[in-house]
Amino acid sequence: QVKLVEAGGGSVQPGQSLMLSCTATGLPFKTYVMGWFRQAPGKEREFVASIDYSGRFRAYGDSVKGRFAISRDNAANTVSVQMTQLRPEDTAIYSCASGPGGRGPNGYKFWGRGTQVTVSS
């Protein structure tokens, strides 16, 4: 059974940083693209970042480019996203996903339940 579990969400003030991590079990982790998506209340799911199996190719959503950094540890079956310079508009539920990849949710087969990130003063 495939399971993706996110950790690291919380509440921070604008300008602060937060790191999210996701641990995967039950799948050949190092062969999958790993991605992060987010969804705010009343909004569509938004692509945040993705990283290929080798870790060499990374993609970011326009709204987070330059502020967020995705990484993965294939030995530990984890993918992380370091979020810096957080803004109130980054408030959302963040979910990790695995699959063939891409910027759309349809490119991912397995999903975690998500972790809440709230940015507020």
Short mmCIF file of N, CA, C and O in Angstrom, two decimals, residues 29-101:
data_model
loop_
_atom_site.label_atom_id
_atom_site.label_comp_id
_atom_site.label_asym_id
_atom_site.label_seq_id
_atom_site.Cartn_x
_atom_site.Cartn_y
_atom_site.Cartn_z
N PHE A 29 10.35 4.55 -4.74
CA PHE A 29 10.46 6.00 -4.60
C PHE A 29 11.40 6.63 -5.62
O PHE A 29 11.08 7.63 -6.23
N LYS A 30 12.56 6.03 -5.80
CA LYS A 30 13.57 6.70 -6.62
C LYS A 30 13.26 6.65 -8.11
O LYS A 30 13.98 7.25 -8.90
N THR A 31 12.19 6.02 -8.50
CA THR A 31 11.83 6.02 -9.92
C THR A 31 10.73 7.03 -10.25
O THR A 31 10.38 7.21 -11.40
N TYR A 32 10.18 7.66 -9.22
CA TYR A 32 9.06 8.56 -9.42
C TYR A 32 9.47 10.02 -9.32
O TYR A 32 10.32 10.40 -8.51
N VAL A 33 8.81 10.85 -10.10
CA VAL A 33 8.87 12.29 -9.88
C VAL A 33 8.06 12.60 -8.63
O VAL A 33 7.00 12.01 -8.41
N MET A 34 8.58 13.47 -7.80
CA MET A 34 7.87 13.90 -6.60
C MET A 34 7.49 15.37 -6.75
O MET A 34 8.28 16.18 -7.23
N GLY A 35 6.29 15.69 -6.34
CA GLY A 35 5.83 17.06 -6.46
C GLY A 35 5.14 17.56 -5.22
O GLY A 35 4.75 16.77 -4.34
N TRP A 36 5.04 18.87 -5.14
CA TRP A 36 4.26 19.52 -4.08
C TRP A 36 3.20 20.39 -4.76
O TRP A 36 3.49 21.12 -5.72
N PHE A 37 2.00 20.31 -4.24
CA PHE A 37 0.89 21.15 -4.66
C PHE A 37 0.31 21.82 -3.42
O PHE A 37 0.52 21.36 -2.31
N ARG A 38 -0.44 22.87 -3.65
CA ARG A 38 -1.13 23.51 -2.54
C ARG A 38 -2.53 23.93 -2.97
O ARG A 38 -2.79 24.15 -4.15
N GLN A 39 -3.38 24.03 -1.98
CA GLN A 39 -4.75 24.46 -2.25
C GLN A 39 -5.24 25.34 -1.12
O GLN A 39 -5.26 24.91 0.04
N ALA A 40 -5.61 26.54 -1.47
CA ALA A 40 -6.18 27.47 -0.51
C ALA A 40 -7.69 27.40 -0.59
O ALA A 40 -8.25 27.00 -1.62
N PRO A 41 -8.38 27.80 0.46
CA PRO A 41 -9.86 27.74 0.45
C PRO A 41 -10.43 28.51 -0.72
O PRO A 41 -10.05 29.66 -0.98
N GLY A 42 -11.32 27.86 -1.46
CA GLY A 42 -11.98 28.52 -2.57
C GLY A 42 -11.15 28.64 -3.83
O GLY A 42 -11.60 29.25 -4.80
N LYS A 43 -9.94 28.06 -3.81
CA LYS A 43 -9.07 28.16 -4.98
C LYS A 43 -8.75 26.77 -5.53
O LYS A 43 -8.87 25.77 -4.83
N GLU A 44 -8.30 26.75 -6.77
CA GLU A 44 -7.90 25.48 -7.38
C GLU A 44 -6.54 25.04 -6.83
O GLU A 44 -5.75 25.85 -6.34
N ARG A 45 -6.31 23.75 -6.97
CA ARG A 45 -5.02 23.21 -6.58
C ARG A 45 -3.94 23.83 -7.46
O ARG A 45 -4.10 23.93 -8.67
N GLU A 46 -2.86 24.22 -6.82
CA GLU A 46 -1.79 24.94 -7.52
C GLU A 46 -0.48 24.18 -7.44
O GLU A 46 -0.09 23.68 -6.37
N PHE A 47 0.21 24.11 -8.56
CA PHE A 47 1.52 23.47 -8.59
C PHE A 47 2.53 24.32 -7.83
O PHE A 47 2.62 25.54 -8.04
N VAL A 48 3.30 23.69 -6.97
CA VAL A 48 4.33 24.38 -6.20
C VAL A 48 5.73 24.04 -6.74
O VAL A 48 6.49 24.93 -7.10
N ALA A 49 6.04 22.76 -6.78
CA ALA A 49 7.37 22.36 -7.22
C ALA A 49 7.39 20.87 -7.52
O ALA A 49 6.54 20.12 -7.03
N SER A 50 8.37 20.46 -8.31
CA SER A 50 8.57 19.04 -8.58
C SER A 50 10.06 18.78 -8.75
O SER A 50 10.84 19.70 -9.05
N ILE A 51 10.41 17.52 -8.56
CA ILE A 51 11.81 17.12 -8.69
C ILE A 51 11.85 15.72 -9.29
O ILE A 51 11.08 14.85 -8.89
N ASP A 52 12.74 15.52 -10.25
CA ASP A 52 12.80 14.20 -10.89
C ASP A 52 13.54 13.22 -10.01
O ASP A 52 14.07 13.57 -8.95
N TYR A 53 13.60 11.98 -10.47
CA TYR A 53 14.15 10.92 -9.63
C TYR A 53 15.63 11.16 -9.31
O TYR A 53 16.10 10.77 -8.25
N SER A 54 16.35 11.80 -10.24
CA SER A 54 17.78 12.01 -10.01
C SER A 54 18.05 13.22 -9.13
O SER A 54 19.15 13.36 -8.60
N GLY A 55 17.06 14.07 -8.99
CA GLY A 55 17.26 15.31 -8.24
C GLY A 55 17.86 16.42 -9.05
O GLY A 55 18.05 17.53 -8.54
N ARG A 56 18.17 16.17 -10.32
CA ARG A 56 18.84 17.18 -11.14
C ARG A 56 17.86 18.15 -11.78
O ARG A 56 18.22 19.29 -12.09
N PHE A 57 16.63 17.71 -12.00
CA PHE A 57 15.67 18.56 -12.70
C PHE A 57 14.56 18.96 -11.74
O PHE A 57 13.86 18.11 -11.19
N ARG A 58 14.44 20.26 -11.56
CA ARG A 58 13.45 20.80 -10.64
C ARG A 58 12.61 21.86 -11.35
O ARG A 58 13.12 22.60 -12.18
N ALA A 59 11.36 21.91 -11.00
CA ALA A 59 10.47 22.92 -11.58
C ALA A 59 9.71 23.59 -10.45
O ALA A 59 9.44 22.97 -9.41
N TYR A 60 9.37 24.85 -10.66
CA TYR A 60 8.67 25.62 -9.64
C TYR A 60 7.52 26.39 -10.24
O TYR A 60 7.58 26.83 -11.39
N GLY A 61 6.48 26.55 -9.45
CA GLY A 61 5.41 27.43 -9.85
C GLY A 61 5.89 28.87 -9.84
O GLY A 61 6.78 29.25 -9.06
N ASP A 62 5.30 29.70 -10.69
CA ASP A 62 5.75 31.09 -10.82
C ASP A 62 5.66 31.85 -9.50
O ASP A 62 6.50 32.70 -9.20
N SER A 63 4.67 31.55 -8.70
CA SER A 63 4.45 32.31 -7.47
C SER A 63 5.45 31.98 -6.37
O SER A 63 5.56 32.72 -5.39
N VAL A 64 6.19 30.88 -6.51
CA VAL A 64 7.13 30.49 -5.46
C VAL A 64 8.58 30.48 -5.94
O VAL A 64 9.50 30.30 -5.14
N LYS A 65 8.77 30.71 -7.23
CA LYS A 65 10.11 30.65 -7.81
C LYS A 65 11.02 31.66 -7.10
O LYS A 65 10.65 32.81 -6.91
N GLY A 66 12.19 31.20 -6.71
CA GLY A 66 13.14 32.06 -6.02
C GLY A 66 12.96 32.09 -4.52
O GLY A 66 13.83 32.60 -3.80
N ARG A 67 11.85 31.56 -4.02
CA ARG A 67 11.60 31.56 -2.57
C ARG A 67 11.57 30.15 -2.00
O ARG A 67 11.89 29.93 -0.84
N PHE A 68 11.15 29.19 -2.81
CA PHE A 68 11.03 27.80 -2.36
C PHE A 68 12.10 26.96 -3.04
O PHE A 68 12.51 27.23 -4.18
N ALA A 69 12.54 25.91 -2.35
CA ALA A 69 13.53 25.00 -2.92
C ALA A 69 13.14 23.57 -2.57
O ALA A 69 12.96 23.23 -1.39
N ILE A 70 13.01 22.74 -3.60
CA ILE A 70 12.63 21.35 -3.40
C ILE A 70 13.87 20.47 -3.43
O ILE A 70 14.83 20.75 -4.15
N SER A 71 13.86 19.43 -2.64
CA SER A 71 14.96 18.47 -2.62
C SER A 71 14.41 17.09 -2.28
O SER A 71 13.28 16.97 -1.81
N ARG A 72 15.22 16.08 -2.54
CA ARG A 72 14.78 14.73 -2.21
C ARG A 72 15.97 13.91 -1.72
O ARG A 72 17.12 14.17 -2.08
N ASP A 73 15.65 12.91 -0.90
CA ASP A 73 16.65 11.96 -0.39
C ASP A 73 16.13 10.58 -0.72
O ASP A 73 15.23 10.06 -0.04
N ASN A 74 16.66 9.99 -1.77
CA ASN A 74 16.16 8.70 -2.23
C ASN A 74 16.46 7.57 -1.24
O ASN A 74 15.74 6.58 -1.19
N ALA A 75 17.50 7.73 -0.46
CA ALA A 75 17.83 6.70 0.53
C ALA A 75 16.81 6.69 1.67
O ALA A 75 16.54 5.65 2.28
N ALA A 76 16.26 7.85 1.97
CA ALA A 76 15.30 7.98 3.06
C ALA A 76 13.86 8.05 2.57
O ALA A 76 12.93 8.16 3.38
N ASN A 77 13.66 7.97 1.26
CA ASN A 77 12.31 8.06 0.68
C ASN A 77 11.59 9.33 1.10
O ASN A 77 10.39 9.30 1.44
N THR A 78 12.31 10.43 1.08
CA THR A 78 11.69 11.69 1.48
C THR A 78 11.89 12.77 0.42
O THR A 78 12.90 12.78 -0.30
N VAL A 79 10.94 13.66 0.36
CA VAL A 79 11.05 14.86 -0.45
C VAL A 79 10.70 16.04 0.45
O VAL A 79 9.80 15.93 1.29
N SER A 80 11.43 17.11 0.29
CA SER A 80 11.23 18.27 1.15
C SER A 80 11.09 19.53 0.31
O SER A 80 11.55 19.57 -0.84
N VAL A 81 10.48 20.53 0.89
CA VAL A 81 10.44 21.84 0.26
C VAL A 81 10.76 22.88 1.34
O VAL A 81 10.07 22.96 2.35
N GLN A 82 11.82 23.60 1.12
CA GLN A 82 12.20 24.69 2.00
C GLN A 82 11.52 25.95 1.51
O GLN A 82 11.73 26.36 0.36
N MET A 83 10.72 26.55 2.37
CA MET A 83 9.94 27.73 1.98
C MET A 83 10.49 28.94 2.73
O MET A 83 10.53 28.92 3.97
N THR A 84 10.90 29.93 2.00
CA THR A 84 11.42 31.15 2.61
C THR A 84 10.60 32.35 2.16
O THR A 84 9.81 32.26 1.22
N GLN A 85 10.82 33.46 2.84
CA GLN A 85 10.11 34.71 2.51
C GLN A 85 8.61 34.47 2.35
O GLN A 85 7.99 34.93 1.39
N LEU A 86 8.06 33.76 3.29
CA LEU A 86 6.65 33.39 3.20
C LEU A 86 5.74 34.61 3.25
O LEU A 86 6.02 35.60 3.95
N ARG A 87 4.65 34.51 2.50
CA ARG A 87 3.69 35.59 2.37
C ARG A 87 2.31 35.08 2.80
O ARG A 87 2.06 33.87 2.74
N PRO A 88 1.42 35.97 3.17
CA PRO A 88 0.06 35.52 3.53
C PRO A 88 -0.60 34.72 2.40
O PRO A 88 -1.35 33.77 2.68
N GLU A 89 -0.30 35.03 1.17
CA GLU A 89 -0.91 34.31 0.05
C GLU A 89 -0.34 32.90 -0.13
O GLU A 89 -0.83 32.13 -0.96
N ASP A 90 0.67 32.54 0.65
CA ASP A 90 1.18 31.17 0.65
C ASP A 90 0.35 30.26 1.56
O ASP A 90 0.57 29.05 1.60
N THR A 91 -0.57 30.84 2.28
CA THR A 91 -1.42 30.06 3.17
C THR A 91 -2.25 29.07 2.37
O THR A 91 -2.96 29.45 1.43
N ALA A 92 -2.13 27.79 2.73
CA ALA A 92 -2.82 26.74 1.99
C ALA A 92 -2.55 25.39 2.66
O ALA A 92 -1.72 25.30 3.57
N ILE A 93 -3.23 24.39 2.18
CA ILE A 93 -2.88 23.02 2.52
C ILE A 93 -1.90 22.54 1.46
O ILE A 93 -2.18 22.60 0.26
N TYR A 94 -0.75 22.07 1.93
CA TYR A 94 0.31 21.61 1.03
C TYR A 94 0.33 20.08 1.01
O TYR A 94 0.39 19.44 2.07
N SER A 95 0.31 19.53 -0.20
CA SER A 95 0.29 18.07 -0.35
C SER A 95 1.44 17.63 -1.24
O SER A 95 1.76 18.30 -2.22
N CYS A 96 2.03 16.52 -0.88
CA CYS A 96 3.04 15.94 -1.77
C CYS A 96 2.38 14.87 -2.62
O CYS A 96 1.33 14.31 -2.26
N ALA A 97 3.01 14.60 -3.75
CA ALA A 97 2.45 13.65 -4.70
C ALA A 97 3.58 12.97 -5.45
O ALA A 97 4.67 13.51 -5.58
N SER A 98 3.30 11.80 -5.97
CA SER A 98 4.30 11.06 -6.75
C SER A 98 3.66 10.50 -8.01
O SER A 98 2.47 10.17 -8.01
N GLY A 99 4.46 10.43 -9.06
CA GLY A 99 3.94 9.92 -10.32
C GLY A 99 4.86 10.25 -11.47
O GLY A 99 6.02 10.59 -11.26
N PRO A 100 4.34 10.16 -12.68
CA PRO A 100 5.17 10.49 -13.86
C PRO A 100 5.64 11.94 -13.88
O PRO A 100 6.68 12.24 -14.46
N GLY A 101 4.88 12.84 -13.27
CA GLY A 101 5.34 14.22 -13.15
C GLY A 101 4.57 15.22 -13.99
O GLY A 101 3.54 14.91 -14.57
#
